XYZ file of C-alpha atoms in Angstrom:
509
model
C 3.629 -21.452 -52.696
C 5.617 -23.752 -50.659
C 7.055 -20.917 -48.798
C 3.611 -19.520 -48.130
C 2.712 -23.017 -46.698
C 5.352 -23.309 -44.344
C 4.708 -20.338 -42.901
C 0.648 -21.028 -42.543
C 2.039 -23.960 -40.973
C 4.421 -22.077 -38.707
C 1.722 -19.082 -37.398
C -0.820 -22.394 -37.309
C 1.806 -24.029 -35.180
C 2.478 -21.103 -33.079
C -0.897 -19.937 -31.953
C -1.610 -24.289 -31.099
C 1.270 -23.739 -28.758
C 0.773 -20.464 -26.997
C -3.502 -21.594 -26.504
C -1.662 -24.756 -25.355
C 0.507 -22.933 -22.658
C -2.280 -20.871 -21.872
C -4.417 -23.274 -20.834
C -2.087 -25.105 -18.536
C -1.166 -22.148 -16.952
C -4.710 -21.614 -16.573
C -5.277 -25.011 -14.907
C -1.762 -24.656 -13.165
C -2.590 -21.237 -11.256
C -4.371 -22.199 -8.733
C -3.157 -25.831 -7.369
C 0.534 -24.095 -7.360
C -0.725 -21.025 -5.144
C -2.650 -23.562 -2.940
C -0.143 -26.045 -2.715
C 2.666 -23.678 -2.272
C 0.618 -21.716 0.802
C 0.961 -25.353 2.215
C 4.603 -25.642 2.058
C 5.405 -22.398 3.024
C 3.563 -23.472 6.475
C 5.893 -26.963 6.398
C 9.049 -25.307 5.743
C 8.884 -22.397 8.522
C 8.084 -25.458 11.047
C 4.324 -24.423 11.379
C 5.272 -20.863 11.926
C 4.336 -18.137 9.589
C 7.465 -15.551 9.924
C 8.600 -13.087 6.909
C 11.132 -15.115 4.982
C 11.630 -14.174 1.393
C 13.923 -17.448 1.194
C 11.227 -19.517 2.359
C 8.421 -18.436 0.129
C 10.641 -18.685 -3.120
C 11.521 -22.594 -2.014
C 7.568 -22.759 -2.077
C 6.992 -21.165 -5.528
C 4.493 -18.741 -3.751
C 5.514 -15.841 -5.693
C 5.669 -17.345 -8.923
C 2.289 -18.364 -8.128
C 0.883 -15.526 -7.107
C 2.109 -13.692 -10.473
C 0.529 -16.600 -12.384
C -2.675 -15.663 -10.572
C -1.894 -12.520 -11.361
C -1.193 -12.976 -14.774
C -3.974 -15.338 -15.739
C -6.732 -13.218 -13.672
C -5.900 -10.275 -16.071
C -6.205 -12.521 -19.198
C -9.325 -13.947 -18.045
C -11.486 -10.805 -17.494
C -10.026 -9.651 -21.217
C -11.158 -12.696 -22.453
C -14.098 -12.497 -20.631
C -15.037 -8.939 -21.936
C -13.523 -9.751 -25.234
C -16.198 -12.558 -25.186
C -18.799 -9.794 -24.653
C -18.608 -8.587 -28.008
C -17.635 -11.822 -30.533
C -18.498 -15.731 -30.826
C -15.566 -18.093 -30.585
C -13.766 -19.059 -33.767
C -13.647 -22.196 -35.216
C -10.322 -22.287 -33.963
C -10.717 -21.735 -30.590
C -13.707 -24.477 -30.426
C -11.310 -27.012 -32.133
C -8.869 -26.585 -29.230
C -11.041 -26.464 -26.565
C -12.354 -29.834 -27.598
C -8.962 -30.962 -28.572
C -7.899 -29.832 -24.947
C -11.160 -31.334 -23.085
C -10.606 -34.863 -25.173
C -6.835 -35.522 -24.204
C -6.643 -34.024 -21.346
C -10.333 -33.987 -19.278
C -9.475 -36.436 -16.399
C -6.382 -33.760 -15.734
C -8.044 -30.671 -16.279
C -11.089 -31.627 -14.102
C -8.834 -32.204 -11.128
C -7.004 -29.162 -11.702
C -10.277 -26.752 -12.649
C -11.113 -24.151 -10.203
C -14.525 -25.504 -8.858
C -16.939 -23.329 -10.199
C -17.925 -20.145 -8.901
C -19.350 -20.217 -5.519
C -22.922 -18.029 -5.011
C -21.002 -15.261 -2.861
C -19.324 -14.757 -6.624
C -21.964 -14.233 -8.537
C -23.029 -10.735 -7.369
C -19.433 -10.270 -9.483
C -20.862 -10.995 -12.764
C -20.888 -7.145 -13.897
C -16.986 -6.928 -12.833
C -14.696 -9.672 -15.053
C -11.676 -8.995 -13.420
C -13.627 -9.301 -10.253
C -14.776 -12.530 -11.449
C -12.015 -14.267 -12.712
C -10.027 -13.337 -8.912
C -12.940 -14.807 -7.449
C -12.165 -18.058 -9.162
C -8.793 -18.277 -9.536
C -7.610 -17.174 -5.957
C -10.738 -18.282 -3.900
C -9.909 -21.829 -3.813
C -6.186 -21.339 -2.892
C -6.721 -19.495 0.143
C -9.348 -21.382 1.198
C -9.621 -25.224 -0.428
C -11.311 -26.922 2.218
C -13.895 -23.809 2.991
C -12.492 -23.944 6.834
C -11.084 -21.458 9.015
C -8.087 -23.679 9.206
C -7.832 -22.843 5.516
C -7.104 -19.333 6.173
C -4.581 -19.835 9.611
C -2.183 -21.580 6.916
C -1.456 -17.914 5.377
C -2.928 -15.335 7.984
C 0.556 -14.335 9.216
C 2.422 -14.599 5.840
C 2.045 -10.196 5.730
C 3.841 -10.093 2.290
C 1.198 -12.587 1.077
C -1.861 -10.737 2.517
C -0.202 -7.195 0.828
C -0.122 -8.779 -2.313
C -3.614 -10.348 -2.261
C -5.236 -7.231 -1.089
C -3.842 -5.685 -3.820
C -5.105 -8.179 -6.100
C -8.612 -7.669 -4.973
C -8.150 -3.698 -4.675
C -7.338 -3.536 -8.297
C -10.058 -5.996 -9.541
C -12.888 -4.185 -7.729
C -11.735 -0.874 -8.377
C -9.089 -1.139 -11.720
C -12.019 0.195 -13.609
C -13.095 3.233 -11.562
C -9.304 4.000 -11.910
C -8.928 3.753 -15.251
C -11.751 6.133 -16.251
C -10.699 8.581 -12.748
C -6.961 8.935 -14.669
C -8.131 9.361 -18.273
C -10.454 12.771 -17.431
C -8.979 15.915 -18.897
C -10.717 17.526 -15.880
C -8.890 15.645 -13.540
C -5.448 16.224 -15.378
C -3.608 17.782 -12.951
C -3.379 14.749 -10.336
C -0.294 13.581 -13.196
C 1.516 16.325 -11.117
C 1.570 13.424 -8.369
C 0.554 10.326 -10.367
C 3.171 9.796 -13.665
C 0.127 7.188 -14.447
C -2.233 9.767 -14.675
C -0.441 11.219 -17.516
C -0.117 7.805 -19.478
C -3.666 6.842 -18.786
C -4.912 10.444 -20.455
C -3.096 9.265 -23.439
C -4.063 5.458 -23.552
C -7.022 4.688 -20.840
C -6.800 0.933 -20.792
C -3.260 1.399 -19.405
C -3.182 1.555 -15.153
C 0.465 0.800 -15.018
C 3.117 3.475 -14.774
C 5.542 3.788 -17.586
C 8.854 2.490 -16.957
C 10.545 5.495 -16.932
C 7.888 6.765 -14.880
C 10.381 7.969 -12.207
C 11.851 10.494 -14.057
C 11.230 14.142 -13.014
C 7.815 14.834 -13.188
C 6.241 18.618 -13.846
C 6.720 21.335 -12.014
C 3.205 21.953 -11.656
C 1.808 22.175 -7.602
C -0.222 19.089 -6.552
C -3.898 18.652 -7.104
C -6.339 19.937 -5.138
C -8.296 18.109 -1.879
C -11.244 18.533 -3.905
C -9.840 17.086 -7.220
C -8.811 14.063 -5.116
C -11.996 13.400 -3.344
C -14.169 14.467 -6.864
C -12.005 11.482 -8.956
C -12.204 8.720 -6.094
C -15.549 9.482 -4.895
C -14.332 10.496 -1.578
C -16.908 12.872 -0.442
C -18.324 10.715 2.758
C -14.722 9.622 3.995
C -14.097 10.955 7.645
C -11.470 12.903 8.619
C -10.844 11.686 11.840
C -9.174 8.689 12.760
C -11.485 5.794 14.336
C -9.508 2.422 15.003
C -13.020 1.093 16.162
C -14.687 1.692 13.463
C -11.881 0.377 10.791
C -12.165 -2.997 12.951
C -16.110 -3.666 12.958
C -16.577 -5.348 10.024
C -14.459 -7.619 11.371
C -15.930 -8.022 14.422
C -19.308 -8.286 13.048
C -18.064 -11.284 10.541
C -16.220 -12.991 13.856
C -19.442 -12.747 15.485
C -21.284 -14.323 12.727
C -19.124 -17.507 12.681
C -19.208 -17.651 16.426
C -15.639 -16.767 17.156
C -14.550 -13.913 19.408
C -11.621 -11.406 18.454
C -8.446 -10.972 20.453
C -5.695 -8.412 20.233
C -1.988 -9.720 19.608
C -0.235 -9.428 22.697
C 1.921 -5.967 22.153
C 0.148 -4.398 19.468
C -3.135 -2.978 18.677
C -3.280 -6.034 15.981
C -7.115 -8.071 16.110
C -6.815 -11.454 15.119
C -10.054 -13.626 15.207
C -10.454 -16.397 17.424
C -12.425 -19.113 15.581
C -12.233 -22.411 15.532
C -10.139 -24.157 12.694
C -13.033 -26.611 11.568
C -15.448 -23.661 11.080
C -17.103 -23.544 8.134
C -16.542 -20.306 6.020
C -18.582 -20.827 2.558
C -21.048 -17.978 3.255
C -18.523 -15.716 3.297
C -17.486 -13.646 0.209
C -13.622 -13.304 -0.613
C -14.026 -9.917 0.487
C -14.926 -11.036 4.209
C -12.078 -13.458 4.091
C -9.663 -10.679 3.059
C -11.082 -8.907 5.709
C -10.984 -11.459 8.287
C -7.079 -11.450 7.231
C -6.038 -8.097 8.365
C -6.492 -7.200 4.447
C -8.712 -4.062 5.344
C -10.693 -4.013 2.497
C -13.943 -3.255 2.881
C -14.042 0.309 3.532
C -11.574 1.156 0.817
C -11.600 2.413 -3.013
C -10.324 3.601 -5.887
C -8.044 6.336 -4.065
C -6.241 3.356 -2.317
C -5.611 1.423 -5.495
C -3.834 4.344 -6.745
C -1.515 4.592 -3.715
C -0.943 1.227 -3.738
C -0.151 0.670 -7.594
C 1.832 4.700 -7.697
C 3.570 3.586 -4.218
C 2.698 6.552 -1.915
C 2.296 6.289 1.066
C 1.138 10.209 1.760
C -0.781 11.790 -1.008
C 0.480 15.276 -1.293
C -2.251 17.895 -2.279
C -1.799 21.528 -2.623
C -3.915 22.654 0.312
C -1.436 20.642 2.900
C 1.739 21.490 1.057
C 1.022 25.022 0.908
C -0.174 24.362 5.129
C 3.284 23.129 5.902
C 5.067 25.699 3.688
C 3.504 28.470 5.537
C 4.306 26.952 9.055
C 7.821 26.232 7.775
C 8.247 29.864 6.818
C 6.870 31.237 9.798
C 9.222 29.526 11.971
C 12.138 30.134 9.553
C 11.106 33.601 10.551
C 10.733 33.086 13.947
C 15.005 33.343 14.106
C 17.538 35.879 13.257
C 20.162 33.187 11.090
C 19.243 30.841 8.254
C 17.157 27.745 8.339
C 17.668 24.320 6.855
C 14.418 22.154 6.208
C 15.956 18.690 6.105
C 14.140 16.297 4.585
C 15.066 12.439 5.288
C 14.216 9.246 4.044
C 12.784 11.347 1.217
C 12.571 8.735 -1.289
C 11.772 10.541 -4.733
C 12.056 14.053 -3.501
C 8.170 14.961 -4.453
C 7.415 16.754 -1.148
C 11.025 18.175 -1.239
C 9.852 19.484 -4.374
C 6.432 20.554 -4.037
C 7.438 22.922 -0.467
C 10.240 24.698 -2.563
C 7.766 25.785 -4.759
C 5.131 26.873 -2.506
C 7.879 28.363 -0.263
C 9.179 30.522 -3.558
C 4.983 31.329 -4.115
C 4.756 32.573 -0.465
C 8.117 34.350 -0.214
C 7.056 36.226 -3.018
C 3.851 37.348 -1.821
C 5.133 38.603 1.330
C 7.643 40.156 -0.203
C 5.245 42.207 -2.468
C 3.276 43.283 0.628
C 6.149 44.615 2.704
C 7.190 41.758 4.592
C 10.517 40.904 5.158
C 10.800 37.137 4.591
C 13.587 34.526 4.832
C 13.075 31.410 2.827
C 14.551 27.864 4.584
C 16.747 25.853 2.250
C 14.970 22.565 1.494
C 16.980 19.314 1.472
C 16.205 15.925 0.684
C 18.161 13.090 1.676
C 17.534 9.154 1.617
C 19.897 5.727 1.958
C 18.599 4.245 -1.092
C 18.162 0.992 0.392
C 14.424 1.532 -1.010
C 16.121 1.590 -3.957
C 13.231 4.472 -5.013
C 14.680 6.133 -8.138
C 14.557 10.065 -6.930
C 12.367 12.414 -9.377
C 13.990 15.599 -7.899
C 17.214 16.262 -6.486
C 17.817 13.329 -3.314
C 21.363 13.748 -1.448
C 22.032 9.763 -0.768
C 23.214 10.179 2.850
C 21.226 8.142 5.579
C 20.121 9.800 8.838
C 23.018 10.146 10.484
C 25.266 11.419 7.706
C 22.477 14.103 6.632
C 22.455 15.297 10.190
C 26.131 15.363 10.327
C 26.295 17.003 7.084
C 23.778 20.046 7.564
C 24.068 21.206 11.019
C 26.971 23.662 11.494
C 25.065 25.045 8.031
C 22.458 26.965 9.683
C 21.155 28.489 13.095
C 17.933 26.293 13.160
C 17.269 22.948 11.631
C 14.415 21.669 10.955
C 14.191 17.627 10.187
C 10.889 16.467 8.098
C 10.104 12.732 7.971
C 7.222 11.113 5.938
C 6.235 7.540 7.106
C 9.478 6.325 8.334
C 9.829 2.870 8.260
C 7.833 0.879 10.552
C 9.453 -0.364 14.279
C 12.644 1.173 13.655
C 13.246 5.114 15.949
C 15.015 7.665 13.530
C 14.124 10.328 15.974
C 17.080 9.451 18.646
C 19.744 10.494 15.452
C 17.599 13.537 14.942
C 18.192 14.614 18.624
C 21.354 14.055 19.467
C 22.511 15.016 15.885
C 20.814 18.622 16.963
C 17.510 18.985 15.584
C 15.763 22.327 16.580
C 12.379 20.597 15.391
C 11.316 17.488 13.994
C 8.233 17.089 12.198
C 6.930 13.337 11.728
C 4.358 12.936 8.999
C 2.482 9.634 9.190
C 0.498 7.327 11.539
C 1.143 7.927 14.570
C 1.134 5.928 18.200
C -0.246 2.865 17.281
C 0.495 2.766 13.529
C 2.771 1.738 10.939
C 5.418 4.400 11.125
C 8.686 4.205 13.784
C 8.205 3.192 17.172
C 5.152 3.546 19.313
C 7.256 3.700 22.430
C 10.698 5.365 21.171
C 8.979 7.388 18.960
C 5.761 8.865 19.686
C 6.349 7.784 23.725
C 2.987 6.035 23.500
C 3.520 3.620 27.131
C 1.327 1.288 25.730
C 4.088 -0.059 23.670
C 6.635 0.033 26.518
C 8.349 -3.195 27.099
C 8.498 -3.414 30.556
C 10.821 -4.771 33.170
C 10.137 -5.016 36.677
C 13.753 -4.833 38.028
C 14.439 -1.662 35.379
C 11.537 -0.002 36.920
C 12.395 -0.194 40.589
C 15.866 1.433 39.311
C 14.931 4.308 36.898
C 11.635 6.392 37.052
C 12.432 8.079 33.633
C 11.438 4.438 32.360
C 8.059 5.716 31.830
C 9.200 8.926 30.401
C 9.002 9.437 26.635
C 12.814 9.766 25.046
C 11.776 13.195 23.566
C 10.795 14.800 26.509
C 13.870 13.685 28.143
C 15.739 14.943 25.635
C 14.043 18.591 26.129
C 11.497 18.100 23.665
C 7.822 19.031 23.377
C 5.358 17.442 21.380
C 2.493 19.149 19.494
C 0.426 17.635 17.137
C -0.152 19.834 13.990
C -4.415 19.041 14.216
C -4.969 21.860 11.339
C -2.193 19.920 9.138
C -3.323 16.638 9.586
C -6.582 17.690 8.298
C -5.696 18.109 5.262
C -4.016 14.828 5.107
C -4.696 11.666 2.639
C -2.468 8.667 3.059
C -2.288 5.151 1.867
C -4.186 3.408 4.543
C -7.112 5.518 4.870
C -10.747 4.636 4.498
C -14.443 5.817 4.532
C -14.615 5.469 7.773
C -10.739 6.694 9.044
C -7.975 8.596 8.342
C -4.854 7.755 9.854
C -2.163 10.180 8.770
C -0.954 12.739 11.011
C 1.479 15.592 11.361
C 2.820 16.108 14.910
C 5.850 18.362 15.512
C 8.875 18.019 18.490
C 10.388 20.763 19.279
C 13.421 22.108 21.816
């Protein structure tokens, strides 16, 4: 009996301890976000620039995973609440908690819900981001609130995230655990853990082992799960930036591009008063790009893709591939860099092998490419499929003298950095760049896609070189020609109802 005591008292003690922790975590959340946004401002001199270092010494990340954290366990509570009363238990601490602590936890609360919120009340996890991250972006309901963090990029990612997955996590959720829409685990390993457990949106941790060797879903399996049936195909930059405009307009500010980019930032003035808006518009006001996502962009973001492969494109660019593999008397070499996991790699061998086939079968004579995917690692993107860890360079180096024509593939290189000048001079025959394009997030809009808007100019360079203003690639002896049937089948990260931003443009000699 006394054994049995002590260890009543023990679980008694333990669950008094972790509703303890709980609930100043709870109260903690959102002054340390708040406060830490602050500091990160005070640290970088008054300048918002991406330093990791900086926004450690500020606690912002551990913040922003207690935000995290405790907006997760507060929409389970909150639908757990749904279905029970509170125990005796739980009332004794929370008027244990109120009683010793109430001057405290009043000044640490999150004020209560504000009325933009409350059209929320159906959503928990909605909800509980609402209150929780609402108050540390903007504390003093001011424009000024939001200038404090609008530069901070890595800040903005993660809270667009947060409110991606809150408004969506659901639609996700049941999208993933479908039977019908099984085959999008050929791209998502979190499909295939969701069919098995549906409250589960997370990959598995060994979710980056080889996945099957089934083809990618179809366009119309992708649009039927993520309710994608109005989104455009064609890309609008206008139209992705009125909703900001129209909120700017609202609060009497104007909006102004960032000198050197196609960037908007609004121009308001810091004591304006920004309670009417919803967290949503704030987001948006941001550069978050929100409002004309959904459910297909949470999965991207939470999977990691940046291009969405589905059968009808893959089997698009196999057939082009093979029809200029036969376009030459010697062998071909599809090279593949910054591949990361190897998916498309993967997927274009198989269709390739499909197509080959089939042409064999009706008396064509057909010569298949070798495929070849390469990355640097410094990603550090655990490959599914076979990746040869050579950068750029290297894999150029490497495959040339291997075949008569070489073809060099590139999804979404990395933003303001030119790949393409390697690719040239290392002998590329073609280069196909998959991604946005000119004015986007992938490369360089001058070096690489020769858009002269992006040219940095220099008045005494000018007067001595005219080929200033021509693109690298052309002086190189390249052509450009955008793929427009290819990019038509395209899906990509960073799309939304009303753009789509991924293209496929080729170079060639």
């Amino acid at each position: 009996s006394g054994a049995a005591l002590r260890r009543t008292a023990d679980r008694t003690c333990s669950m008094i301890l972790t509703t303890l922790i709980t609930k100043v975590n709870k109260h903690l959340a959102t002054p340390l976000l708040r406060s830490g946004l602050t500091l990160r401002v005070s640290l970088g001199g008054g300048v918002i620039r991406p330093n990791p270092y900086l926004d450690y010494l500020s606690l912002v990340p551990w913040a922003q995973r207690l935000v995290s954290f405790e907006v997760r366990s507060a929409a389970q509570q909150i639908r757990t609440e749904q279905d029970r009363e509170p125990t005796a238990f739980d009332k004794f601490v929370d008027v244990a908690w109120d009683r010793l602590f109430e001057n405290a936890s009043r000044a640490m609360s999150p004020p209560p819900p504000s009325p933009s919120s409350q059209a929320h009340v159906d959503n928990p996890q909605l909800q509980a981001l609402q209150t929780y991250l609402r108050p540390a972006l903007v504390p003093n309901e001011q424009w000024g609130d939001v200038v404090r963090w609008y530069f901070n990029t890595r800040f903005v990612k993660w809270a667009r995230m947060e409110y991606l997955a809150a408004k969506y996590g659901d639609d996700v959720r049941m999208a993933l655990s479908m039977p019908k829409y099984g085959d999008l685990s050929s791209v998502l390993p979190m499909a295939a853990a969701a069919a098995t457990n549906s409250s589960n949106t997370a990959a598995p941790k060994d979710a980056s082992i080889s996945i099957s060797s089934s083809p990618p879903p179809s366009a119309s399996t992708l649009i039927k799960a993520f309710n994608m049936k109005h989104w455009t195909k064609e890309k609008n930059s206008d139209a992705v930036s009125d909703r900001m405009r129209e909120i700017v307009s609202n609060l009497g500010g104007r909006v102004v591009p960032i000198p050197g980019s196609v960037v908007l930032f609004p121009d308001i003035k810091p004591d304006t008063d920004v309670s009417s808006l919803s967290l949503e518009d704030i987001l948006e006001l941001a550069g978050g790009h929100v409002s004309s996502c959904g459910p297909f962009n949470v999965v991207c973001e939470e999977a990691g893709l940046y291009e969405f492969w589905t059968r009808e494109y893959i089997d698009a660019l196999a057939t082009y591939l093979l029809d200029r593999a036969n376009a030459v008397d010697g062998d071909t070499v599809v090279l593949d860099v910054g591949a990361g996991d190897g998916m498309l790699a993967h997927f274009l061998r198989n269709s390739m092998a499909v197509r080959s086939s089939s042409r064999g079968k009706a008396g064509s004579a057909s010569r298949t490419p070798t495929i070849v995917a390469t990355d640097d690692g410094s990603w550090r993107i655990r490959p599914r499929f076979d990746v040869e860890t050579l950068d750029v360079r290297e894999a150029m180096s490497k495959h040339r003298d291997e075949c008569q024509q070489l073809i060099v593939l590139c999804s979404w290189m990395p933003m303001g950095v030119d790949w393409t000048a390697h690719m040239r001079t290392g002998g590329a025959d073609e280069i196909i760049l998959i991604g946005e394009c000119d004015d986007g997030n992938c490369g360089d809009n001058w070096a690489t896609w020769g858009n002269p808007e992006f040219r940095e100019e220099d008045a005494e360079d000018e007067l001595q070189d005219n080929n200033l203003h021509v693109p690298s690639y052309e002086i190189d002896g390249y052509k450009r020609n955008d793929l427009v049937d290819l990019s038509r089948l395209q899906f990509s990260r960073f799309d939304s109802s009303v753009s789509s931003n991924s293209k496929s443009v080729s170079f060639r000699k």
